[in-house]
């Protein structure tokens, strides 16, 4: 089905109001884009964060009377008759199929591959994680995930226990199991992440070795050989006591979802209990790895 996209430039304060108007005028979907390409990363479930200069994007059926929509837009009082907008005709595509066609197997480190469940495995002798991200974050294409996958490839030893804090699609915990870990505990605040991780664990035939929890149900007295937390710098610092308690004395910790400018503040939050390795950097992102004091 062909679509028409209406892009409206507005302010942080008016973004939600403009979104509601577009929905009321018949938009099939509404999204938010930063007008100046300032990045925003993985808000909490249910949380919507707007930029100072926000573009609200409404997606309409190509047969929708857009002249009427534009007329209504020009009558919105706070635009004072001169809304900053752009109409765009979108090519008729199977967008899900296009995304699937562009998601290819990816290699991490020396032995680990992540393969979309709909593609052939390039190296059957390698450690292959079959992945369908579904509704959850985490495909291996983002630098934070890639940095953690590389670290797991170099770190995991047979029979180790692992905590995947912020498990998303389950990619890190499943990779740890495929690399030889015997048990993984995964925690995420989003029920959709638990669903996606469960499905991916079954797809990789490791469902009997992974336990998945929402925060209110996560185990309190469990300590693991390896803990990986790929979330965001703020929550990493705020949840330091919870995350560090999961690491055995002498155990390994990886923290990611951190911009280079945020790295030192996260190190400072954990340095009383951990000795840090050199920082790993990819693009503007870093992964911190450390060993817990005995």
Coordinates of N, CA and C in Angstrom, one line a residue, residues 61-223:
X61 N -2.6 6.9 4.7 CA -2.9 6.2 3.5 C -2.9 7.2 2.3
X62 N -2.4 6.7 1.2 CA -2.2 7.6 0.0 C -3.6 8.2 -0.5
X63 N -4.7 7.5 -0.1 CA -6.0 8.0 -0.6 C -6.6 9.0 0.4
X64 N -5.9 9.3 1.5 CA -6.4 10.2 2.5 C -6.5 11.6 2.0
X65 N -7.5 12.4 2.3 CA -7.7 13.7 1.8 C -6.7 14.7 2.5
X66 N -5.5 14.7 2.0 CA -4.4 15.5 2.7 C -4.7 17.0 2.6
X67 N -5.4 17.5 1.6 CA -5.7 18.9 1.5 C -6.5 19.3 2.7
X68 N -7.4 18.5 3.2 CA -8.2 18.8 4.4 C -7.3 18.8 5.6
X69 N -6.3 17.9 5.7 CA -5.4 17.8 6.8 C -4.6 19.1 6.9
X70 N -4.0 19.5 5.7 CA -3.2 20.7 5.7 C -4.0 22.0 6.1
X71 N -5.3 22.0 5.6 CA -6.2 23.1 6.0 C -6.4 23.1 7.5
X72 N -6.6 22.0 8.1 CA -6.7 21.9 9.6 C -5.4 22.3 10.3
X73 N -4.3 21.9 9.7 CA -3.0 22.2 10.3 C -2.8 23.8 10.4
X74 N -3.2 24.4 9.3 CA -3.0 25.9 9.2 C -3.9 26.7 10.1
X75 N -4.9 26.0 10.6 CA -5.8 26.6 11.6 C -5.4 26.5 13.0
X76 N -4.4 25.7 13.3 CA -3.9 25.5 14.7 C -3.3 26.8 15.2
X77 N -3.8 27.2 16.3 CA -3.5 28.6 16.8 C -2.0 28.8 17.0
X78 N -1.3 27.9 17.6 CA 0.1 28.2 18.0 C 1.0 28.2 16.7
X79 N 0.5 27.7 15.6 CA 1.3 27.9 14.4 C 1.1 29.2 13.7
X80 N 0.1 30.0 14.1 CA -0.1 31.3 13.6 C -0.3 31.4 12.1
X81 N -0.9 30.3 11.6 CA -1.2 30.3 10.1 C 0.0 29.9 9.3
X82 N 1.2 29.6 9.9 CA 2.4 29.3 9.1 C 3.1 28.1 9.6
X83 N 2.5 26.9 9.6 CA 3.1 25.7 10.1 C 4.3 25.4 9.2
X84 N 5.4 24.8 9.8 CA 6.5 24.3 9.1 C 6.3 22.9 8.8
X85 N 5.9 22.5 7.6 CA 5.6 21.1 7.3 C 6.1 20.7 5.9
X86 N 6.1 19.4 5.7 CA 6.5 18.8 4.4 C 5.7 17.5 4.2
X87 N 5.2 17.4 3.0 CA 4.4 16.2 2.5 C 5.4 15.4 1.7
X88 N 5.4 14.1 1.9 CA 6.3 13.2 1.1 C 5.5 12.0 0.7
X89 N 5.6 11.6 -0.5 CA 5.1 10.3 -1.0 C 6.1 9.2 -0.8
X90 N 5.7 8.2 -0.1 CA 6.5 7.1 0.2 C 6.3 6.0 -0.8
X91 N 7.5 5.4 -1.2 CA 7.4 4.3 -2.1 C 6.6 3.1 -1.5
X92 N 5.9 2.5 -2.4 CA 5.1 1.3 -1.9 C 6.0 0.1 -1.7
X93 N 6.3 -0.3 -0.5 CA 7.2 -1.4 -0.2 C 6.6 -2.3 0.9
X94 N 7.1 -3.5 0.9 CA 6.9 -4.4 2.0 C 8.0 -4.1 3.0
X95 N 7.7 -3.2 4.0 CA 8.8 -2.6 4.8 C 9.4 -3.7 5.7
X96 N 8.5 -4.6 6.2 CA 9.1 -5.7 7.0 C 10.0 -6.6 6.2
X97 N 9.6 -6.9 5.0 CA 10.5 -7.7 4.1 C 11.8 -7.0 3.8
X98 N 11.7 -5.7 3.6 CA 13.0 -4.9 3.3 C 13.9 -5.0 4.5
X99 N 13.4 -4.8 5.7 CA 14.2 -4.9 6.9 C 14.8 -6.3 7.0
X100 N 14.0 -7.3 6.8 CA 14.6 -8.7 6.9 C 15.7 -8.9 5.8
X101 N 15.5 -8.4 4.6 CA 16.5 -8.5 3.6 C 17.8 -7.9 3.9
X102 N 17.7 -6.8 4.7 CA 19.0 -6.1 5.1 C 19.6 -6.5 6.4
X103 N 19.0 -7.4 7.0 CA 19.6 -7.9 8.3 C 20.4 -9.2 8.0
X104 N 21.7 -9.1 8.0 CA 22.6 -10.2 7.6 C 23.3 -10.9 8.8
X105 N 23.8 -12.1 8.6 CA 24.6 -12.7 9.7 C 25.8 -11.8 10.0
X106 N 26.2 -11.7 11.3 CA 27.2 -10.9 11.7 C 28.2 -11.7 12.6
X107 N 29.5 -11.5 12.4 CA 30.5 -12.2 13.2 C 31.1 -11.3 14.3
X108 N 31.3 -11.9 15.5 CA 31.8 -11.2 16.6 C 33.0 -12.0 17.1
X109 N 34.2 -11.4 17.3 CA 35.3 -12.0 17.8 C 35.8 -13.2 16.9
X110 N 36.3 -14.3 17.5 CA 36.9 -15.3 16.7 C 35.9 -16.5 16.3
X111 N 34.8 -16.6 17.1 CA 34.0 -17.8 16.9 C 32.5 -17.6 16.9
X112 N 32.1 -16.4 17.1 CA 30.6 -16.2 17.4 C 30.0 -15.5 16.2
X113 N 28.8 -16.0 15.8 CA 28.0 -15.5 14.8 C 26.6 -15.2 15.3
X114 N 26.0 -14.1 14.9 CA 24.5 -14.0 15.1 C 23.9 -14.0 13.7
X115 N 22.9 -14.9 13.6 CA 22.3 -15.2 12.3 C 20.8 -14.9 12.4
X116 N 20.2 -14.1 11.5 CA 18.7 -14.0 11.5 C 18.1 -15.3 11.3
X117 N 17.0 -15.6 11.9 CA 16.4 -16.9 11.8 C 16.0 -17.3 10.4
X118 N 15.8 -16.3 9.6 CA 15.3 -16.5 8.2 C 16.5 -16.6 7.2
X119 N 17.7 -16.6 7.6 CA 18.9 -16.7 6.7 C 19.7 -18.0 6.9
X120 N 20.4 -18.4 5.9 CA 21.3 -19.5 6.1 C 22.5 -19.2 7.0
X121 N 23.0 -20.2 7.7 CA 24.2 -20.1 8.5 C 25.4 -20.1 7.7
X122 N 26.3 -19.0 7.7 CA 27.5 -19.0 6.9 C 28.5 -20.0 7.3
X123 N 28.6 -20.3 8.6 CA 29.7 -21.2 9.1 C 29.1 -22.2 10.1
X124 N 28.6 -23.3 9.6 CA 28.0 -24.3 10.6 C 28.9 -24.7 11.7
X125 N 30.2 -24.6 11.5 CA 31.2 -25.1 12.6 C 31.4 -24.0 13.6
X126 N 30.9 -22.8 13.4 CA 31.1 -21.7 14.4 C 30.0 -21.8 15.5
X127 N 30.1 -20.9 16.5 CA 29.1 -20.8 17.5 C 28.0 -19.8 16.9
X128 N 26.9 -20.4 16.6 CA 25.8 -19.6 15.9 C 24.6 -19.3 16.8
X129 N 24.3 -18.1 16.9 CA 23.1 -17.7 17.7 C 22.0 -17.3 16.6
X130 N 20.9 -18.0 16.6 CA 19.8 -17.8 15.7 C 18.9 -16.8 16.3
X131 N 18.7 -15.6 15.7 CA 18.0 -14.5 16.3 C 16.8 -14.0 15.5
X132 N 15.7 -13.8 16.2 CA 14.6 -13.0 15.7 C 14.3 -12.0 16.7
X133 N 14.7 -10.7 16.6 CA 14.6 -9.8 17.6 C 13.1 -9.4 18.0
X134 N 12.1 -9.7 17.1 CA 10.8 -9.4 17.5 C 10.6 -8.0 17.9
X135 N 9.9 -7.8 19.0 CA 9.6 -6.4 19.5 C 10.6 -5.9 20.5
X136 N 11.7 -6.6 20.7 CA 12.7 -6.2 21.7 C 14.0 -5.7 21.0
X137 N 14.6 -4.8 21.8 CA 15.9 -4.2 21.3 C 17.0 -5.3 21.4
X138 N 17.9 -5.3 20.4 CA 19.1 -6.1 20.4 C 19.2 -7.1 19.3
X139 N 19.9 -6.7 18.2 CA 20.1 -7.5 17.0 C 21.6 -7.8 16.8
X140 N 22.5 -7.1 17.5 CA 23.9 -7.2 17.3 C 24.4 -6.1 16.3
X141 N 23.5 -5.4 15.7 CA 24.0 -4.3 14.8 C 24.4 -3.1 15.5
X142 N 23.9 -2.8 16.7 CA 24.3 -1.6 17.4 C 25.6 -1.8 18.1
X143 N 26.5 -0.7 18.1 CA 27.8 -0.9 18.7 C 27.8 -1.4 20.1
X144 N 26.9 -1.0 20.9 CA 26.9 -1.5 22.3 C 26.7 -3.0 22.4
X145 N 25.8 -3.5 21.6 CA 25.6 -5.0 21.6 C 26.9 -5.7 21.0
X146 N 27.4 -5.1 19.9 CA 28.6 -5.7 19.3 C 29.8 -5.7 20.3
X147 N 30.0 -4.7 21.0 CA 31.1 -4.6 22.0 C 30.9 -5.7 23.0
X148 N 29.7 -5.9 23.5 CA 29.4 -6.9 24.5 C 29.6 -8.3 23.9
X149 N 29.2 -8.5 22.7 CA 29.3 -9.9 22.0 C 30.8 -10.2 21.9
X150 N 31.6 -9.2 21.5 CA 33.0 -9.5 21.3 C 33.7 -9.8 22.6
X151 N 33.2 -9.2 23.7 CA 33.7 -9.4 25.0 C 33.3 -10.8 25.5
X152 N 32.1 -11.2 25.3 CA 31.7 -12.6 25.7 C 32.5 -13.6 24.9
X153 N 32.7 -13.4 23.6 CA 33.5 -14.4 22.8 C 34.9 -14.6 23.4
X154 N 35.4 -13.5 24.0 CA 36.8 -13.6 24.6 C 36.8 -14.0 26.0
X155 N 35.6 -14.0 26.7 CA 35.6 -14.1 28.2 C 35.0 -15.4 28.6
X156 N 33.9 -15.9 28.0 CA 33.1 -17.0 28.6 C 34.0 -18.3 28.6
X157 N 33.9 -19.0 29.7 CA 34.6 -20.3 29.9 C 33.5 -21.3 30.2
X158 N 33.8 -22.6 29.8 CA 32.8 -23.6 30.0 C 32.3 -23.7 31.5
X159 N 31.0 -23.9 31.6 CA 30.3 -24.2 32.9 C 30.2 -22.9 33.8
X160 N 30.4 -21.7 33.2 CA 30.2 -20.5 34.0 C 28.7 -20.2 34.1
X161 N 28.4 -19.4 35.1 CA 27.1 -18.8 35.3 C 27.2 -17.3 34.9
X162 N 26.0 -16.8 34.3 CA 26.0 -15.5 33.7 C 24.7 -14.8 34.1
X163 N 24.8 -13.5 34.3 CA 23.6 -12.6 34.4 C 23.6 -11.6 33.3
X164 N 22.5 -11.6 32.6 CA 22.3 -10.6 31.5 C 21.3 -9.6 31.9
X165 N 21.8 -8.5 32.4 CA 21.0 -7.4 33.0 C 20.5 -6.5 31.9
X166 N 19.2 -6.5 31.6 CA 18.7 -5.7 30.5 C 18.8 -6.6 29.3
X167 N 18.1 -7.7 29.3 CA 18.4 -8.8 28.3 C 17.8 -8.5 26.9
X168 N 16.8 -7.6 26.8 CA 16.3 -7.2 25.5 C 15.8 -8.5 24.7
X169 N 16.4 -8.8 23.6 CA 16.1 -9.9 22.7 C 16.6 -11.2 23.3
X170 N 17.5 -11.1 24.3 CA 18.2 -12.3 24.8 C 19.5 -12.7 24.1
X171 N 19.9 -11.8 23.2 CA 21.1 -12.1 22.4 C 22.3 -12.4 23.2
X172 N 22.6 -11.6 24.3 CA 23.8 -11.8 25.0 C 23.8 -13.0 25.9
X173 N 22.7 -13.3 26.6 CA 22.6 -14.4 27.4 C 22.6 -15.7 26.6
X174 N 21.9 -15.7 25.4 CA 22.0 -16.9 24.6 C 23.4 -17.1 24.0
X175 N 24.0 -16.0 23.6 CA 25.4 -16.2 23.1 C 26.3 -16.8 24.2
X176 N 26.1 -16.3 25.5 CA 26.9 -16.9 26.5 C 26.7 -18.4 26.7
X177 N 25.5 -18.8 26.6 CA 25.2 -20.3 26.7 C 25.8 -21.0 25.5
X178 N 25.7 -20.5 24.3 CA 26.2 -21.2 23.1 C 27.8 -21.2 23.2
X179 N 28.3 -20.3 23.9 CA 29.8 -20.2 24.1 C 30.3 -21.2 25.2
X180 N 29.3 -21.8 25.9 CA 29.7 -22.8 26.9 C 29.2 -22.5 28.3
X181 N 28.6 -21.4 28.6 CA 28.1 -21.1 30.0 C 27.0 -22.2 30.3
X182 N 26.8 -22.5 31.5 CA 25.8 -23.5 31.9 C 24.5 -22.9 32.3
X183 N 24.5 -21.7 32.8 CA 23.2 -21.1 33.3 C 23.3 -19.6 33.1
X184 N 22.1 -19.0 32.7 CA 22.0 -17.6 32.5 C 20.7 -17.1 33.2
X185 N 20.9 -16.0 33.9 CA 19.7 -15.3 34.5 C 19.6 -14.0 33.7
X186 N 18.5 -13.8 33.1 CA 18.2 -12.6 32.3 C 17.2 -11.7 33.0
X187 N 17.4 -10.4 33.1 CA 16.5 -9.5 33.7 C 16.2 -8.4 32.8
X188 N 14.9 -8.0 32.6 CA 14.5 -6.8 31.8 C 13.3 -6.2 32.4
X189 N 13.1 -4.9 32.2 CA 12.0 -4.2 32.7 C 10.8 -4.3 31.8
X190 N 11.0 -4.8 30.6 CA 10.0 -4.8 29.5 C 9.5 -6.2 29.3
X191 N 8.2 -6.4 29.5 CA 7.6 -7.8 29.3 C 7.8 -8.3 27.9
X192 N 7.9 -7.4 26.9 CA 8.1 -7.8 25.5 C 9.5 -8.4 25.4
X193 N 10.5 -7.8 26.1 CA 11.8 -8.4 26.1 C 11.8 -9.8 26.6
X194 N 11.1 -10.0 27.7 CA 11.0 -11.4 28.2 C 10.4 -12.4 27.2
X195 N 9.4 -11.9 26.5 CA 8.8 -12.7 25.5 C 9.7 -13.0 24.3
X196 N 10.4 -12.0 23.9 CA 11.4 -12.2 22.8 C 12.5 -13.1 23.2
X197 N 13.1 -12.9 24.4 CA 14.2 -13.7 24.9 C 13.7 -15.2 25.1
X198 N 12.5 -15.4 25.5 CA 12.0 -16.7 25.6 C 11.9 -17.4 24.3
X199 N 11.4 -16.7 23.3 CA 11.3 -17.3 21.9 C 12.6 -17.5 21.3
X200 N 13.6 -16.6 21.5 CA 14.9 -16.8 20.9 C 15.6 -18.0 21.7
X201 N 15.4 -18.1 23.0 CA 16.1 -19.2 23.7 C 15.5 -20.6 23.1
X202 N 14.3 -20.6 22.9 CA 13.7 -21.9 22.3 C 14.3 -22.1 20.9
X203 N 14.4 -21.0 20.1 CA 14.9 -21.2 18.8 C 16.4 -21.7 18.8
X204 N 17.1 -21.4 19.8 CA 18.5 -21.8 20.0 C 18.6 -23.1 20.9
X205 N 17.5 -23.6 21.3 CA 17.5 -24.9 22.1 C 18.2 -24.7 23.4
X206 N 18.1 -23.6 24.0 CA 18.8 -23.3 25.3 C 17.8 -22.9 26.4
X207 N 16.5 -23.1 26.1 CA 15.4 -22.6 27.0 C 15.5 -23.2 28.4
X208 N 16.1 -24.4 28.5 CA 16.3 -25.0 29.8 C 17.4 -24.5 30.7
X209 N 18.2 -23.6 30.1 CA 19.4 -23.1 30.8 C 19.3 -21.6 31.1
X210 N 18.2 -21.0 30.7 CA 18.0 -19.5 30.9 C 16.8 -19.2 31.7
X211 N 16.9 -18.4 32.7 CA 15.8 -18.0 33.5 C 15.6 -16.5 33.3
X212 N 14.4 -16.1 33.0 CA 14.1 -14.7 32.7 C 13.1 -14.1 33.6
X213 N 13.4 -12.8 34.1 CA 12.7 -12.2 35.1 C 12.4 -10.7 34.8
X214 N 11.2 -10.3 35.3 CA 11.0 -8.8 35.4 C 11.7 -8.4 36.7
X215 N 12.0 -7.1 36.9 CA 12.8 -6.7 38.1 C 12.2 -7.1 39.4
X216 N 10.8 -7.1 39.5 CA 10.2 -7.4 40.8 C 10.4 -8.8 41.2
X217 N 10.7 -9.7 40.2 CA 10.9 -11.1 40.5 C 12.3 -11.6 40.4
X218 N 13.3 -10.7 40.1 CA 14.6 -11.2 39.9 C 15.2 -11.8 41.2
X219 N 16.1 -12.8 41.1 CA 16.7 -13.4 42.3 C 17.5 -12.4 43.0
X220 N 17.5 -12.5 44.3 CA 18.2 -11.5 45.2 C 19.6 -12.0 45.7
X221 N 19.7 -13.3 45.8 CA 21.0 -13.9 46.4 C 21.8 -14.7 45.4
X222 N 21.6 -14.5 44.1 CA 22.4 -15.2 43.1 C 23.6 -14.4 42.8
X223 N 24.8 -15.1 42.7 CA 26.0 -14.5 42.2 C 26.6 -15.3 41.0

